[in-house]
Short mmCIF file of C-alpha atoms in Angstrom, two decimals:
data_model
loop_
_atom_site.label_atom_id
_atom_site.label_comp_id
_atom_site.label_asym_id
_atom_site.label_seq_id
_atom_site.Cartn_x
_atom_site.Cartn_y
_atom_site.Cartn_z
CA MET A 1 112.44 104.09 110.29
CA ASN A 2 112.53 104.95 106.24
CA THR A 3 109.92 107.21 105.25
CA PHE A 4 109.02 109.05 101.89
CA VAL A 5 108.58 113.05 101.92
CA ILE A 6 106.96 114.41 99.28
CA GLY A 7 106.26 118.28 98.51
CA ILE A 8 104.08 120.01 96.00
CA GLY A 9 104.54 123.88 96.24
CA GLY A 10 102.87 125.46 92.90
CA VAL A 11 100.55 129.01 92.32
CA THR A 12 97.18 129.58 94.67
CA ASN A 13 94.25 127.81 93.20
CA GLY A 14 96.92 126.18 90.81
CA GLY A 15 95.40 121.95 92.15
CA LYS A 16 97.95 120.78 94.70
CA THR A 17 95.52 120.33 97.13
CA THR A 18 93.96 117.76 94.39
CA LEU A 19 96.48 116.12 93.35
CA ALA A 20 97.67 115.49 97.24
CA LYS A 21 94.24 113.78 97.63
CA ASN A 22 94.56 112.41 94.53
CA LEU A 23 97.51 110.39 95.39
CA GLN A 24 96.52 109.74 98.74
CA LYS A 25 93.82 107.59 97.63
CA HIS A 26 96.13 105.66 95.43
CA LEU A 27 99.13 105.44 97.23
CA PRO A 28 99.44 103.17 100.48
CA ASN A 29 100.48 104.42 104.68
CA CYS A 30 100.23 108.12 102.81
CA SER A 31 99.28 111.09 104.86
CA VAL A 32 98.71 114.76 103.89
CA ILE A 33 99.75 117.58 105.53
CA SER A 34 98.44 120.83 103.90
CA GLN A 35 100.61 124.17 104.67
CA ASP A 36 96.26 125.65 104.24
CA ASP A 37 95.80 124.57 107.18
CA PHE A 38 98.25 126.84 109.06
CA PHE A 39 97.16 130.33 108.43
CA LYS A 40 97.12 132.50 110.50
CA PRO A 41 93.92 134.15 111.76
CA GLU A 42 92.09 137.13 109.68
CA SER A 43 92.64 139.49 112.20
CA GLU A 44 96.26 138.75 111.71
CA ILE A 45 96.87 139.33 108.16
CA GLU A 46 98.45 142.31 107.05
CA ILE A 47 96.52 144.06 103.84
CA ASP A 48 98.72 145.76 101.51
CA LYS A 49 97.85 149.40 99.88
CA ASN A 50 95.72 147.80 97.66
CA GLY A 51 93.39 146.71 100.36
CA PHE A 52 94.21 143.22 99.66
CA LEU A 53 94.64 140.60 102.51
CA GLN A 54 98.48 139.32 102.44
CA TYR A 55 97.89 135.33 101.99
CA ASP A 56 100.94 134.36 99.81
CA VAL A 57 103.44 135.60 102.50
CA LEU A 58 105.26 133.30 104.83
CA GLU A 59 104.20 135.95 107.72
CA ALA A 60 100.46 134.95 106.96
CA LEU A 61 101.04 131.16 108.11
CA ASN A 62 101.68 129.71 111.17
CA MET A 63 104.77 127.84 110.43
CA GLU A 64 105.95 126.77 113.32
CA LYS A 65 102.81 125.30 114.54
CA MET A 66 102.81 123.50 110.41
CA MET A 67 107.17 122.28 111.09
CA SER A 68 105.42 120.64 114.69
CA THR A 69 102.78 118.79 113.20
CA ILE A 70 105.42 117.51 110.40
CA SER A 71 108.32 116.65 113.72
CA GLY A 72 105.21 115.22 114.81
CA TRP A 73 104.36 112.58 111.80
CA MET A 74 108.32 112.14 111.24
CA GLU A 75 108.51 110.86 114.97
CA ASN A 76 105.06 108.66 114.90
CA PRO A 77 104.64 108.18 111.04
CA ARG A 78 100.98 107.13 110.76
CA HIS A 79 99.75 103.99 109.01
CA SER A 80 97.16 102.68 107.48
CA LEU A 81 96.74 99.23 108.01
CA VAL A 82 95.39 98.45 104.04
CA SER A 83 97.74 98.84 101.09
CA THR A 84 96.10 100.33 97.94
CA ASP A 85 98.51 97.63 95.79
CA GLY A 86 97.45 94.80 97.28
CA GLY A 87 100.88 93.67 98.58
CA ASN A 88 102.44 93.75 101.01
CA THR A 89 101.16 95.52 104.11
CA GLU A 90 104.52 96.91 105.41
CA GLU A 91 105.28 99.72 103.32
CA ILE A 92 106.83 102.97 103.20
CA PRO A 93 105.32 105.42 105.41
CA ILE A 94 104.43 108.46 102.87
CA LEU A 95 103.90 112.24 103.90
CA ILE A 96 102.71 114.43 101.55
CA ILE A 97 103.12 118.86 102.35
CA GLU A 98 101.30 120.99 99.76
CA GLY A 99 101.58 124.50 99.74
CA PHE A 100 101.35 127.77 98.04
CA LEU A 101 105.01 127.71 97.53
CA LEU A 102 105.15 129.22 93.91
CA PHE A 103 106.37 127.56 90.90
CA ASN A 104 104.42 127.29 87.66
CA TYR A 105 102.22 130.42 86.26
CA ASN A 106 98.71 129.74 84.92
CA THR A 107 95.46 130.94 83.23
CA ARG A 108 92.88 129.93 85.22
CA VAL A 109 89.53 130.98 85.58
CA TYR A 110 88.40 131.20 89.51
CA LYS A 111 85.53 131.54 90.72
CA PRO A 112 84.98 133.60 92.71
CA PRO A 113 87.14 135.78 90.13
CA ASP A 114 90.70 137.26 92.20
CA PRO A 115 89.73 140.80 92.48
CA PRO A 116 91.22 142.95 89.17
CA GLY A 117 95.56 143.11 89.82
CA TYR A 118 95.19 140.79 91.94
CA PHE A 119 97.23 138.06 90.70
CA ASP A 120 99.44 140.36 88.66
CA GLY A 121 100.28 143.16 91.23
CA HIS A 122 100.17 140.26 94.02
CA VAL A 123 100.26 136.18 93.66
CA TRP A 124 102.96 136.43 90.50
CA PRO A 125 105.10 138.70 92.16
CA MET A 126 105.60 136.28 94.98
CA TYR A 127 105.60 133.33 92.50
CA LEU A 128 108.95 134.96 91.55
CA LYS A 129 110.41 135.44 94.07
CA HIS A 130 109.93 131.61 95.86
CA ARG A 131 110.35 130.17 92.80
CA GLN A 132 114.48 131.89 93.19
CA GLU A 133 114.36 130.83 96.73
CA MET A 134 113.57 127.20 95.82
CA GLU A 135 116.00 127.42 92.60
CA ASP A 136 118.48 128.05 95.48
CA ILE A 137 118.12 125.34 97.46
CA PRO A 138 120.36 122.03 96.15
CA TRP A 139 116.65 119.38 96.11
CA GLU A 140 115.79 117.22 93.86
CA ILE A 141 112.86 119.06 92.72
CA VAL A 142 110.25 117.65 89.69
CA TYR A 143 108.59 120.41 88.10
CA LEU A 144 104.74 119.68 86.69
CA ASP A 145 103.69 121.72 83.13
CA GLY A 146 100.64 123.27 85.01
CA THR A 147 99.08 123.11 80.70
CA LYS A 148 98.51 119.79 81.42
CA SER A 149 95.26 117.84 82.41
CA GLU A 150 94.28 117.18 85.80
CA GLU A 151 94.50 113.62 84.71
CA ASP A 152 98.06 113.64 82.81
CA LEU A 153 99.45 115.39 85.88
CA PHE A 154 98.30 112.82 88.66
CA SER A 155 99.51 109.79 86.31
CA GLN A 156 102.84 111.49 85.49
CA VAL A 157 103.23 112.01 89.75
CA TYR A 158 101.74 108.60 90.83
CA GLU A 159 104.18 106.33 88.15
CA ASP A 160 107.94 108.40 89.19
CA LEU A 161 106.48 107.89 93.24
CA ARG A 162 105.72 104.28 92.73
CA GLN A 163 109.52 104.13 91.21
CA GLU A 164 111.22 106.28 93.56
CA LEU A 165 109.54 104.27 96.15
CA ALA A 166 110.13 100.67 94.31
CA LYS A 167 113.99 101.79 95.08
CA GLN A 168 113.81 102.55 98.35
CA LYS A 169 112.56 99.24 98.91
CA CYS A 170 115.08 97.82 96.90
CA LEU A 171 117.95 99.84 99.66
CA GLN A 172 115.61 98.50 102.43
CA VAL A 173 115.65 94.62 101.23
CA THR A 174 119.53 94.83 100.80
CA ALA A 175 120.47 97.52 103.98
#
């Protein structure tokens, strides 16, 4: 069975979950797995020299459990019986995986605000590290402009996905 997997990465509090949930509302047969659901208990999170809990590192996550969840979905994709496009109910199952692997820097106002020095001293260096790792992987990655509005980003991603899914359907028919 063909499936379609989408990854959304970005800076902490950058809107990944919002985009993923918005896409899920508009795409048929779409499931979301959020990396935030796989953080280890706070008692297992390391504290840096400044007293900050180190959530922006892979060691803070139970990645084995997350990968197991993804594998389980891949083995038995969850189908929605209702297509949001009003057409064929035999849609390709879609999985959106979203997490903090950081791709873009954006000046935002957080509520509650980060402690002084947290973003520059921890979040941004982790972003640079993870972005370099992602750039070294030969996958097709689309980088979004985090200065655009939530609506513009959604429209761009949604249209790209519709076009890619249409290509996948054509490939299925010719196979």
